[in-house]
XYZ file of C-alpha atoms in Angstrom:
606
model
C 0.000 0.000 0.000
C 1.333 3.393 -0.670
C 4.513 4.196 -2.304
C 8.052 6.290 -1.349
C 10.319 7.410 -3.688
C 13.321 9.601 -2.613
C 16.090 10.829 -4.594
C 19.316 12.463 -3.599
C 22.191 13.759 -6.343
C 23.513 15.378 -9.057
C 20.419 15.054 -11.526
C 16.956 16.461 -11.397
C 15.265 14.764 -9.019
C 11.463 14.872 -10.791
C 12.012 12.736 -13.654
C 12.971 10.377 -11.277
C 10.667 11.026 -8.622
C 7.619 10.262 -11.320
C 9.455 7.563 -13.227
C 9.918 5.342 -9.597
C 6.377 6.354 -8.899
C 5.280 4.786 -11.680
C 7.022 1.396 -10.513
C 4.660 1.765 -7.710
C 1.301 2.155 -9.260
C 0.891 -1.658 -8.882
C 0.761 -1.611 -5.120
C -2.729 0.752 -5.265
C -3.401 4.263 -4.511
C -5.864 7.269 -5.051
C -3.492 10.063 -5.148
C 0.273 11.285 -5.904
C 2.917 13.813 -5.543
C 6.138 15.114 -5.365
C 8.147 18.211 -3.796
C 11.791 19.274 -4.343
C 14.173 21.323 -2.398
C 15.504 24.591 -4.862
C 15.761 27.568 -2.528
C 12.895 26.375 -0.754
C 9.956 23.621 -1.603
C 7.892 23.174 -4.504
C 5.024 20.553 -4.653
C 2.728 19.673 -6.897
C -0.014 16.730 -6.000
C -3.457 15.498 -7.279
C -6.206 12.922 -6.605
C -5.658 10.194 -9.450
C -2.958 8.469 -11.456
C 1.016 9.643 -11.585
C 0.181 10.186 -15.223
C -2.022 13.609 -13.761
C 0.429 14.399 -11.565
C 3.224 14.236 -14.572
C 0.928 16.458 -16.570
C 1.049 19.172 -13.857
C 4.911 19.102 -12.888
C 6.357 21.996 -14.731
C 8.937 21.750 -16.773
C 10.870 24.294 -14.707
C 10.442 21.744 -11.722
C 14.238 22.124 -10.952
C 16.338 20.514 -7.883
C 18.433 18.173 -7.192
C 16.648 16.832 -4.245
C 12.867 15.059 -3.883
C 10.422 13.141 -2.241
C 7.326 11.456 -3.761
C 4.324 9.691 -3.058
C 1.400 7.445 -3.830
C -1.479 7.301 -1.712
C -4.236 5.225 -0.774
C -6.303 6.526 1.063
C -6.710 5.438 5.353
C -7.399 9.243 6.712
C -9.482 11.356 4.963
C -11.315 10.808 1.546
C -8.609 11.185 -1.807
C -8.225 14.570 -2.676
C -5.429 16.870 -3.919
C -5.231 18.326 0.198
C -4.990 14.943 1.447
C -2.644 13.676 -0.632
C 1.342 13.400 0.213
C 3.528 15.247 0.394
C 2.832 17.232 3.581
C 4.299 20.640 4.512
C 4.399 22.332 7.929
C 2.831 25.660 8.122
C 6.095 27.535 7.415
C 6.782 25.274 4.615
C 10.346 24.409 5.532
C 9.675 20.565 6.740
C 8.188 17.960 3.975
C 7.100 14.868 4.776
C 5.713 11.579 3.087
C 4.535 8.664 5.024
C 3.504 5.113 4.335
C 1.252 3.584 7.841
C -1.283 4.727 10.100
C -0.294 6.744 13.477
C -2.681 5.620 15.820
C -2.292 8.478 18.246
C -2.978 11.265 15.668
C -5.810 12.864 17.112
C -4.456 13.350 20.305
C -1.131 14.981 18.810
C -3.411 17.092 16.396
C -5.396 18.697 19.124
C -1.585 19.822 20.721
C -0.887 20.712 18.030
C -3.431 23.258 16.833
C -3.804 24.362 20.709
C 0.078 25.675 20.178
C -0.963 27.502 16.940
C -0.054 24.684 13.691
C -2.741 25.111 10.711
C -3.344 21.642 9.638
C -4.763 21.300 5.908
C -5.532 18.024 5.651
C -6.923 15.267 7.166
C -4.786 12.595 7.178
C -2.735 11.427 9.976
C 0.856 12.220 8.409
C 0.657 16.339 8.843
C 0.890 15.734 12.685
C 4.714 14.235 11.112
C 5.317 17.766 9.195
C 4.146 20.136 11.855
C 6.270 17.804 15.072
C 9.555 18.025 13.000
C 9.103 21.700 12.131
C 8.258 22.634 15.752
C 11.688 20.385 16.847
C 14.216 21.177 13.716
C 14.737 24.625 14.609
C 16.459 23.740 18.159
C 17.587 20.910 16.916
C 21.335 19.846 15.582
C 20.299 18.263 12.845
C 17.064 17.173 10.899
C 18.062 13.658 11.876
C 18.065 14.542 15.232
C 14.529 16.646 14.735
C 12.837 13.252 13.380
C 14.185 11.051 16.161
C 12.256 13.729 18.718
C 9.061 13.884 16.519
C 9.044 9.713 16.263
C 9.554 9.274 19.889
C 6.202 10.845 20.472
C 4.109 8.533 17.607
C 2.477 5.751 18.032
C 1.964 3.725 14.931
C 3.531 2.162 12.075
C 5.609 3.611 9.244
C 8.424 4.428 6.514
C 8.599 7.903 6.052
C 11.148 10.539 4.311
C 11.839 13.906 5.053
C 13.043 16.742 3.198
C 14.212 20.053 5.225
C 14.397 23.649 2.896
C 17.184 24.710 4.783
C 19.223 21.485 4.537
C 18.899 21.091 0.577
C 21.579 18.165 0.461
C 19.876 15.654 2.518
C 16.925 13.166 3.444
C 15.738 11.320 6.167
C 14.033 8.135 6.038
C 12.797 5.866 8.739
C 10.852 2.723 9.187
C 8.770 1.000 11.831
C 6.648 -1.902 10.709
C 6.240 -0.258 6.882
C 9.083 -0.777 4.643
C 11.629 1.483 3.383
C 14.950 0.169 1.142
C 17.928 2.432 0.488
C 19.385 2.497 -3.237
C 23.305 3.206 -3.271
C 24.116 4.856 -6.768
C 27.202 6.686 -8.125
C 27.497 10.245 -6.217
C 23.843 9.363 -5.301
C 21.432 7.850 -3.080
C 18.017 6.883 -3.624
C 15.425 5.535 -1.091
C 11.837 3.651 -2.037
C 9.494 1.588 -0.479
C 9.813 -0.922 -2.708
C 12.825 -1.782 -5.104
C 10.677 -1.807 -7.962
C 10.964 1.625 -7.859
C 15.393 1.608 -7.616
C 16.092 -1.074 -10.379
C 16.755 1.383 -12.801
C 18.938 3.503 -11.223
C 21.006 0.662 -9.028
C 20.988 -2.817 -8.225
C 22.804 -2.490 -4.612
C 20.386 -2.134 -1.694
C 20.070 -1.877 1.964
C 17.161 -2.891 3.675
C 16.468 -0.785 7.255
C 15.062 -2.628 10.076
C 11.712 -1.615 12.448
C 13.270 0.876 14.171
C 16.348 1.926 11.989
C 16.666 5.625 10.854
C 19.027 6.393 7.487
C 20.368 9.859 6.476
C 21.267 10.195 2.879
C 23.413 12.917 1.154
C 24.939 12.556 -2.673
C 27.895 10.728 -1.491
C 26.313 7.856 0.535
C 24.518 7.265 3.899
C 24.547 6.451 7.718
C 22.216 4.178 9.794
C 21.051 4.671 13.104
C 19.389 2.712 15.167
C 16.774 4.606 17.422
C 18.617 5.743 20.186
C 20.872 6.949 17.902
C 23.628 4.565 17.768
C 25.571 3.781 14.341
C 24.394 0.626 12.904
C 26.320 -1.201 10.386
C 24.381 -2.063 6.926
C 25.947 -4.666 3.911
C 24.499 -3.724 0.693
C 22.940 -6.588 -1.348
C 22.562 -7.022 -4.663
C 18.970 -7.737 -6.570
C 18.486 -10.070 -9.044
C 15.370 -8.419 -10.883
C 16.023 -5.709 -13.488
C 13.865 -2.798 -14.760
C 12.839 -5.314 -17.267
C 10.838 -7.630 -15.079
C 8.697 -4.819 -14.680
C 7.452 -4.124 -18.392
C 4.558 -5.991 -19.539
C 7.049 -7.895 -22.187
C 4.309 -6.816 -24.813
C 1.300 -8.906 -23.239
C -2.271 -6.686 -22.562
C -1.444 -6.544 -18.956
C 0.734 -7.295 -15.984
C -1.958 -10.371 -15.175
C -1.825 -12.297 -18.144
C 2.132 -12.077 -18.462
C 2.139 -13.443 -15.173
C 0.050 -16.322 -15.649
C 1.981 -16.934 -18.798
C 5.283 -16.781 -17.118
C 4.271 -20.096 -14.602
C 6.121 -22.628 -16.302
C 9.384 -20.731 -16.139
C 8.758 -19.743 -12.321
C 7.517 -23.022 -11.223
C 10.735 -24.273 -13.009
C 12.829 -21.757 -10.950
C 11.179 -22.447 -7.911
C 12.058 -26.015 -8.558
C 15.745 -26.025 -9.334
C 18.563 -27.718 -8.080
C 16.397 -28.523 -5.363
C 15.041 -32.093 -6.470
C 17.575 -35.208 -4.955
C 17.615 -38.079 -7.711
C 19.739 -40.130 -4.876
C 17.353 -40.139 -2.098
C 14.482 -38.550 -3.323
C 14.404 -35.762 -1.176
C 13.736 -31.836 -1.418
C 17.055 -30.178 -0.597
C 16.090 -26.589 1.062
C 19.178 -25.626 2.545
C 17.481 -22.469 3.685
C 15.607 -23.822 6.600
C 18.726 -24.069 8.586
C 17.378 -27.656 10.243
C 19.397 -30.750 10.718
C 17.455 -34.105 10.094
C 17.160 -34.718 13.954
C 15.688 -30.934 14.769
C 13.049 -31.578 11.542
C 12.330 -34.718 13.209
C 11.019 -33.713 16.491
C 8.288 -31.297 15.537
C 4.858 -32.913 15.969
C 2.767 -29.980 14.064
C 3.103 -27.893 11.182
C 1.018 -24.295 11.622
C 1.164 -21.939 8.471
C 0.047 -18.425 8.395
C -1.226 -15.682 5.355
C -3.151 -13.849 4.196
C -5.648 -13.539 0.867
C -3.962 -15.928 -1.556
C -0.800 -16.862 0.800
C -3.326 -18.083 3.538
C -5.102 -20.644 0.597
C -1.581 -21.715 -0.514
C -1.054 -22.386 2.821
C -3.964 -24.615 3.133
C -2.649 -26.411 0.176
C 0.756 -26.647 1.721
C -1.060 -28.221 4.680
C -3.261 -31.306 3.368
C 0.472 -31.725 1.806
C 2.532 -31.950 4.241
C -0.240 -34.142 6.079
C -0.795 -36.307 2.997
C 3.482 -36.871 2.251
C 4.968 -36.220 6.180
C 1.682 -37.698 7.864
C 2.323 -34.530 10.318
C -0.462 -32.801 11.583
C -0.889 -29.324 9.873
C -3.149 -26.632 9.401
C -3.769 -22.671 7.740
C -5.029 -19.643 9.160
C -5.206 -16.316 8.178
C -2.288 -14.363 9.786
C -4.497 -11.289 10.088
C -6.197 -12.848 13.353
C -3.179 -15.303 14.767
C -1.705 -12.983 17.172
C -5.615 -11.594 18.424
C -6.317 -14.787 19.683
C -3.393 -15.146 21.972
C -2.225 -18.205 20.378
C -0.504 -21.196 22.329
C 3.379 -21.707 21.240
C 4.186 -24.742 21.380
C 8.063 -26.034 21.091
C 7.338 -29.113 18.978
C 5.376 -27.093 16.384
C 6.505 -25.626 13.314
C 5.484 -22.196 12.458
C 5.288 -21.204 8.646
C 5.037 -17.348 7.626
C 3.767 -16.963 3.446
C 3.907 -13.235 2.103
C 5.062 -12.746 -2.018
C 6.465 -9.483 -0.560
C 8.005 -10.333 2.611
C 6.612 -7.285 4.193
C 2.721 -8.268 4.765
C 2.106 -5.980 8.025
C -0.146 -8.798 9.363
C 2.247 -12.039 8.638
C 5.247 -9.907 9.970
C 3.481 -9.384 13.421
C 2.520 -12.335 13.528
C 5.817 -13.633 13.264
C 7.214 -11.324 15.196
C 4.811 -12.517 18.247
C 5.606 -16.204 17.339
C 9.598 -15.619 18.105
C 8.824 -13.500 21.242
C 7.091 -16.419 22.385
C 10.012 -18.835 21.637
C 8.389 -20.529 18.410
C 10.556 -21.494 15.144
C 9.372 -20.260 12.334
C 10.044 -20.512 8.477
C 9.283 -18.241 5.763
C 8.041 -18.978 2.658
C 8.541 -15.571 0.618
C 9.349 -14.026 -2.929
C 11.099 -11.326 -2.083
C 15.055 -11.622 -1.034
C 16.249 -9.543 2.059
C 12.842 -8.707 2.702
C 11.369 -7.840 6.720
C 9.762 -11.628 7.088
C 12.857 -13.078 5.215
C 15.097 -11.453 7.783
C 12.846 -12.111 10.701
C 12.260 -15.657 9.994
C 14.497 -18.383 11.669
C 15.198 -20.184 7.583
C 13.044 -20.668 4.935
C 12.409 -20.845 0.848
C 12.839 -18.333 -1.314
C 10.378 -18.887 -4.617
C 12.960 -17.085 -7.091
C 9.338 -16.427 -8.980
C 10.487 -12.930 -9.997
C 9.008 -9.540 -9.230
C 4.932 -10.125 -9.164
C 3.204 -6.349 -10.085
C -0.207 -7.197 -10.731
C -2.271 -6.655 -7.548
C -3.593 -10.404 -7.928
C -1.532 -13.101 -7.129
C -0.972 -15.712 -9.789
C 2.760 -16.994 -10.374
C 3.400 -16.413 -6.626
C 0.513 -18.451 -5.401
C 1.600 -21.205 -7.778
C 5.664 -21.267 -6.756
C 4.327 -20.679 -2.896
C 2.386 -24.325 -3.602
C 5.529 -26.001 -5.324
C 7.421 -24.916 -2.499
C 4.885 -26.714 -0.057
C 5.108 -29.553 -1.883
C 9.205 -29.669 -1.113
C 8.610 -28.738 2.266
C 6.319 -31.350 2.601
C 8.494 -34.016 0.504
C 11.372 -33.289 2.958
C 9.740 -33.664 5.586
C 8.003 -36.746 4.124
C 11.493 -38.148 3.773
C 13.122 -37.269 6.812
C 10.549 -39.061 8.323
C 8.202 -42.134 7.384
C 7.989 -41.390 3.265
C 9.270 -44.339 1.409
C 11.757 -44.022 -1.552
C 9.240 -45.385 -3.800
C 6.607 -42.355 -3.302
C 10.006 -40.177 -2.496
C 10.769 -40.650 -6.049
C 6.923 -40.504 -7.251
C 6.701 -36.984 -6.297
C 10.064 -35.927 -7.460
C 8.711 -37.315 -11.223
C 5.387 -35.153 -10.409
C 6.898 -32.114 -9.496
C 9.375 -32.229 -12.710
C 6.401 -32.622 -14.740
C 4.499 -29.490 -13.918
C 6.210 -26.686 -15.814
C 5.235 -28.438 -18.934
C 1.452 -30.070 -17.955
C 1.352 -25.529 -16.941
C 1.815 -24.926 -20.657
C -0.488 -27.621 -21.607
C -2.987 -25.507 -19.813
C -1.703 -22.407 -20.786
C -2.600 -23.803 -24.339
C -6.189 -24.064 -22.885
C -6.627 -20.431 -22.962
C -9.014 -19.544 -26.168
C -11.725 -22.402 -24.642
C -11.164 -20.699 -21.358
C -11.641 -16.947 -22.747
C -15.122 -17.828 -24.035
C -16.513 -19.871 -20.738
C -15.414 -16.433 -18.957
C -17.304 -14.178 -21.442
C -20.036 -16.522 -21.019
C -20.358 -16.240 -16.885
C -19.238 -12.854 -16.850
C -22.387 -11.717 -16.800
C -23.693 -13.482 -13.830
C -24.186 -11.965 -10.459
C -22.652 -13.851 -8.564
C -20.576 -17.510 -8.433
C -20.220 -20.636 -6.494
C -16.808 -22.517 -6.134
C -16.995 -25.683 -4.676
C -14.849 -28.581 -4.533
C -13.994 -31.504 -1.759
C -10.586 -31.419 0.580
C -7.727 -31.371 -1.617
C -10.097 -29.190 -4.021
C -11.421 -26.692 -1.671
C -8.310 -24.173 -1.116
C -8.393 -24.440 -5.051
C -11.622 -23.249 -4.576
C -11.465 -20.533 -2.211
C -8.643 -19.421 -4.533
C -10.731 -19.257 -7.632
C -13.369 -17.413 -5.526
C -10.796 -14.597 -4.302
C -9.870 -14.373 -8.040
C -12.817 -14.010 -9.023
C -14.219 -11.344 -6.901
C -10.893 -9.669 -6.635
C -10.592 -8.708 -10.363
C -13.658 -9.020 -12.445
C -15.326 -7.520 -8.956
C -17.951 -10.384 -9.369
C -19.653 -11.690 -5.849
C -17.884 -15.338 -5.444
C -18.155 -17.628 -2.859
C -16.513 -21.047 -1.926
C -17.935 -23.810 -0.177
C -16.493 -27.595 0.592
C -18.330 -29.096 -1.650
C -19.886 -31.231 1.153
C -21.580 -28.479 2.670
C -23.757 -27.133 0.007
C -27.111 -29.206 1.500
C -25.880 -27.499 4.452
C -26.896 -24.112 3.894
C -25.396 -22.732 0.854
C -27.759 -24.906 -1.122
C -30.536 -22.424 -0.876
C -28.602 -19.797 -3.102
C -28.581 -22.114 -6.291
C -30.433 -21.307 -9.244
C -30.472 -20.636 -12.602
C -28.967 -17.012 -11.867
C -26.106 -18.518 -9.765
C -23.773 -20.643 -11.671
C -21.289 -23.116 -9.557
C -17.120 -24.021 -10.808
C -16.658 -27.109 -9.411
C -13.128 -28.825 -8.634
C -13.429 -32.218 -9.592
C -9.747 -33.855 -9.578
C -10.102 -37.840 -10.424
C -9.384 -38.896 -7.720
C -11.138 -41.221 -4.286
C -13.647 -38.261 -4.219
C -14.608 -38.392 -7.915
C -18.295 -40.490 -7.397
C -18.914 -37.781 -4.185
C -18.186 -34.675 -6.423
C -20.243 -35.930 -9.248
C -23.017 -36.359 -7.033
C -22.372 -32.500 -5.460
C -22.950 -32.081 -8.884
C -26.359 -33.515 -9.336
C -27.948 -31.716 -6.178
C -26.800 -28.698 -7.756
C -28.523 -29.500 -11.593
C -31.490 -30.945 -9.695
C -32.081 -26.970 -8.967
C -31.639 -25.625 -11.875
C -27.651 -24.701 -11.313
C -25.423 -24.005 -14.450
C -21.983 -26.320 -14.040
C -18.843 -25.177 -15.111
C -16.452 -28.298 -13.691
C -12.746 -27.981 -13.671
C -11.584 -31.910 -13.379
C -9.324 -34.370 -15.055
C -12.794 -35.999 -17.601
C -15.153 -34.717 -18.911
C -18.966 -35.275 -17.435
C -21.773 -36.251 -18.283
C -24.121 -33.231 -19.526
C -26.676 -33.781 -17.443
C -24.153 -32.981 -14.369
C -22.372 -30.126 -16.007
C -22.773 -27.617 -18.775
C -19.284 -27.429 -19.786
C -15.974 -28.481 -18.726
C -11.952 -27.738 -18.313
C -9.733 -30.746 -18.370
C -6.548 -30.489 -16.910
C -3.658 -33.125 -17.135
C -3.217 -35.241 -14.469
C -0.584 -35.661 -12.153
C 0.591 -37.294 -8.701
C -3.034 -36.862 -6.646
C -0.838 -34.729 -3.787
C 0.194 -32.526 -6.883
C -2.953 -32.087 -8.657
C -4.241 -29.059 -6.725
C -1.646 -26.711 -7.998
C -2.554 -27.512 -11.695
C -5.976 -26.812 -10.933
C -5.633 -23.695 -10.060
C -4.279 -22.527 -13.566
C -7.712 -22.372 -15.081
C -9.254 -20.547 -12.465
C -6.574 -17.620 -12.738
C -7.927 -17.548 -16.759
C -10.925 -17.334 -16.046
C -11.035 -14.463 -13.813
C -8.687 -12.712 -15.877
C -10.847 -12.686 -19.053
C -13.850 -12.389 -17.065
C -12.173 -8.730 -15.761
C -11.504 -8.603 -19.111
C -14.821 -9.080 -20.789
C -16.039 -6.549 -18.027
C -13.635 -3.486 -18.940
C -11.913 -3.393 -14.945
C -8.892 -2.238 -14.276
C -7.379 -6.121 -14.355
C -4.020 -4.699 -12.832
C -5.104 -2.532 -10.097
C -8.735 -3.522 -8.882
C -10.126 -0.904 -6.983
C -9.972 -0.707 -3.047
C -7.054 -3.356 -3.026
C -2.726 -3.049 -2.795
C -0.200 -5.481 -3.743
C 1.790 -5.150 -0.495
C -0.673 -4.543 2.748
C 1.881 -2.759 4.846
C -1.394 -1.676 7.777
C -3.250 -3.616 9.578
């Protein structure tokens, strides 16, 4: 949510102020803007895209120092006020601020009782108007944000930009990220690296609580009570090309496309041929330590949470451990027991999911080991985490998940495979799901191929109402995955159901105006889904199945078949269609496939 873009140096700092912001526009926002520092502040910002704020950045829009932001929208409605930056009333202090500052009310109403003018209504100009009223007795602006932090209570990455100190920014994170870019005589500071590729490849990631200063000719780290810290840059894999749409329609469908070469990624060099094993180096365990857990708890959110219930009937299917998903969002509410012989397993694409990282920041305060399953190298989770998997699935930029849900399955499927092995999984099956696994970049494409027949079942349901997914243990994340698709995108009402529980309830809803996608995977459930099936025809219910056969008419009205592979395995194929489907439902709908209203890529508030 939200974007920071900072720049630092020699150049002019707008181009590249509103060429990073556009590297952002994936993670969703309402509203944009810039200010740099040229004997004094200029700032231009507007509700909408980066593309209006371009058009009203004058060409005359000189300095060689900048902040920018994209907004969406937590305090106050979008608006050209509301939107960042923020100036204090003087206009010397400029601030822009990614997370929510839960005691801003109280500091307002100080505030305007000692005389500030607030404009807006957004939490972030109580940042602008504390740092103006502690800068001016102050040593330096670092030391001026320091004093104004001490007194927030919240979450955030912010920078800051002071008129009379022209060659330098301050950044500083708690709980929202913020990533320094190290460049040749200058420095460059985002929320996310999409927006640095360009520029540089060498990063440095701050930590909850870390403040950075950066001038033209490098930076310092602080920790909060103002002690040096010492940073290592690292070096990113992903260039400015992984974020072009390589010539597809959008973001989305490149992404879905690009599934057998990230599921191929996510895959190498980590199949054994000897043993049959996974081999995750990563998760820092020794076959004695994996041993002697006795549960397996994973936690996400949206799509991560529904991989993670895939990654759970796994690992209890192949390791015959006890495991189970829940949403991350509500682990830490519920006071959650920790116990030693469990294993704790974080998902987020990002690595910086506000939700999973506090809830993995409880779970080690409480003593628990936990692994992270995550995208995004170097990221907050990554570093927080005890080991892990990396997915190598490249940078994802469409707000929906596709490739990353996929590789976050795959990797399940090794977890659960080493785990398998390590314990009571015979060579034999060992070596079955090592053949499976190999064979899914290439059954992807054979689905991939599927897409015209796919294209015209979603322009034929696009027009319904709403949607029932349904489908029977392994098949029901699949289904509550298709569902969040679904609504996510094409903004269509979906629901998911076990398929079991329809007569229990949902059954009531079917009709001729509600159709029902139905998992169906050939496997010891087959005769039980076709009879879900039959209740749901009996009523009049259109039947799109997604299976392995094709049915009988009378139990569905049309059908997606999907290769087979390895029953544990089949799950993560049939979830290909379902990512088609929404997408040329959207499609056939005119949305904004890319960035669906109301939602963010990276949920850095609660």
């Amino acid at each position: 949510m939200c974007g920071i873009v900072a720049y630092v140096g020699p150049k002019d700092a707008a181009p590249i102020l509103l060429e990073g912001l556009q590297r952002l526009e994936y993670r969703g926002y309402d509203s944009a803007g810039v200010v740099v520092s040229n004997k004094g502040l200029k700032m231009r910002k507007v509700k909408g895209r980066v593309a209006d704020l371009a058009a009203v950045v004058p060409a005359r829009f000189k300095g060689g120092l900048g902040i920018g932001h994209t907004r969406w929208a937590t305090h106050g409605a979008p608006s050209d006020v509301n939107a960042h930056p923020h100036l204090s009333t003087d206009e010397r202090i400029a601030v822009v601020h990614n997370g929510i500052i839960e005691n801003a009310d109280e500091l307002r109403a100080k505030l305007e009782a000692d005389g500030a003018v607030f404009l807006s209504e957004t939490d972030t100009e109580v940042l602008s108007h504390l740092i103006a009223r502690t800068v001016v007795e102050a040593d330096s602006l670092e030391e001026a944000v320091r004093a104004a932090l001490k007194r927030i209570v919240g979450t955030y990455g912010i920078a800051v930009i002071d008129a009379q100190r022209p060659g330098e920014v301050v950044v500083a994170r708690n709980g929202s990220p913020i990533v320094l870019g190290i460049g040749e005589k200058e420095m460059f500071a985002a929320s996310d690296v999409a927006a640095l590729v360009r520029y540089t490849r060498q990063v440095v990631h701050l930590e909850d609580g870390e403040l950075a200063v950066l001038k033209a000719d490098g930076f310092s780290t602080f920790a909060g009570d103002a002690r040096p810290t010492a940073k290592e840059p690292l070096t990113v894999d992903w260039d400015a090309g992984h974020y072009d749409t390589g010539g597809y329609e959008h973001y989305l469908l490149k992404e879905i496309s690009e599934q057998p070469e990230t599921v191929a990624r996510t895959l190498r060099g980590r199949l054994d041929d000897r043993f049959h094993i996974a081999h995750l180096g990563g998760l820092n365990m020794d076959a004695r330590e994996t041993r002697s857990f006795r549960r397996v708890k994973i936690i996400g959110c949206g799509s991560a949470y529904y991989s993670g219930q895939i990654g759970a009937q796994l690992i209890e299917e192949l390791a015959r451990i006890p495991a189970d998903a829940e949403p991350a969002s509500e682990f830490r509410y519920r006071s959650p027991v920790v116990e030693p012989d469990t294993l704790y397993v974080a998902i987020s694409q990002s690595g910086e999911t506000y939700d999973t990282l506090a809830a993995v920041q409880e779970l080690k305060r409480k003593g628990g080991r936990v692994l992270g399953i995550v995208n995004t190298v170097g990221s907050a989770i990554a570093r927080e985490c005890d080991g892990g998997v990396y997915l190598h699935a490249g940078p994802e930029v469409s707000v929906a998940s596709t490739k990353a849900f996929t590789s976050t399955a795959v990797a399940f499927a090794l977890l659960a495979l080493h785990l398998g092995r390590v314990r009571d999984l015979s060579p034999a099956d060992g070596r079955r799901i090592c053949e499976g696994l190999r064979r899914l970049p290439g059954q992807i494409k054979e689905i991939l191929a599927l897409e015209p027949q796919i294209e015209e079942l979603a322009r034929k349901y696009a027009d319904s109402p709403s949607m029932m997914f349904v489908g029977r243990v392994r098949g029901y994340p699949v289904a509550r995955e298709g569902a969040q698709k679904l609504k996510e995108i094409s903004y269509v009402h979906a629901e998911a159901y076990p398929a079991s529980e329809l007569k229990h309830g949902p059954l009531a809803l079917i009709g001729p105006e509600m159709p029902t996608v139905a998992i169906v995977p050939d496997d010891e459930l087959l005769d039980k889904n076709l009879t879900t099936l039959g209740e749901i025809r009996a009523r009049g219910g259109r039947v799109l199945m997604v299976g392995h056969r094709t049915a009988d008419p009378k139990l569905a009205d049309d059908c997606v078949v999907v290769p087979r592979n390895e029953t544990e395995l089949d799950p993560i194929l049939l979830s290909i269609p379902l990512q088609l489907l929404a997408y040329h439902a959207a499609v056939a709908l005119g949305r904004d496939v890319d960035k669906p209203r109301n939602l963010a890529k990276s949920v850095t508030v609660e």
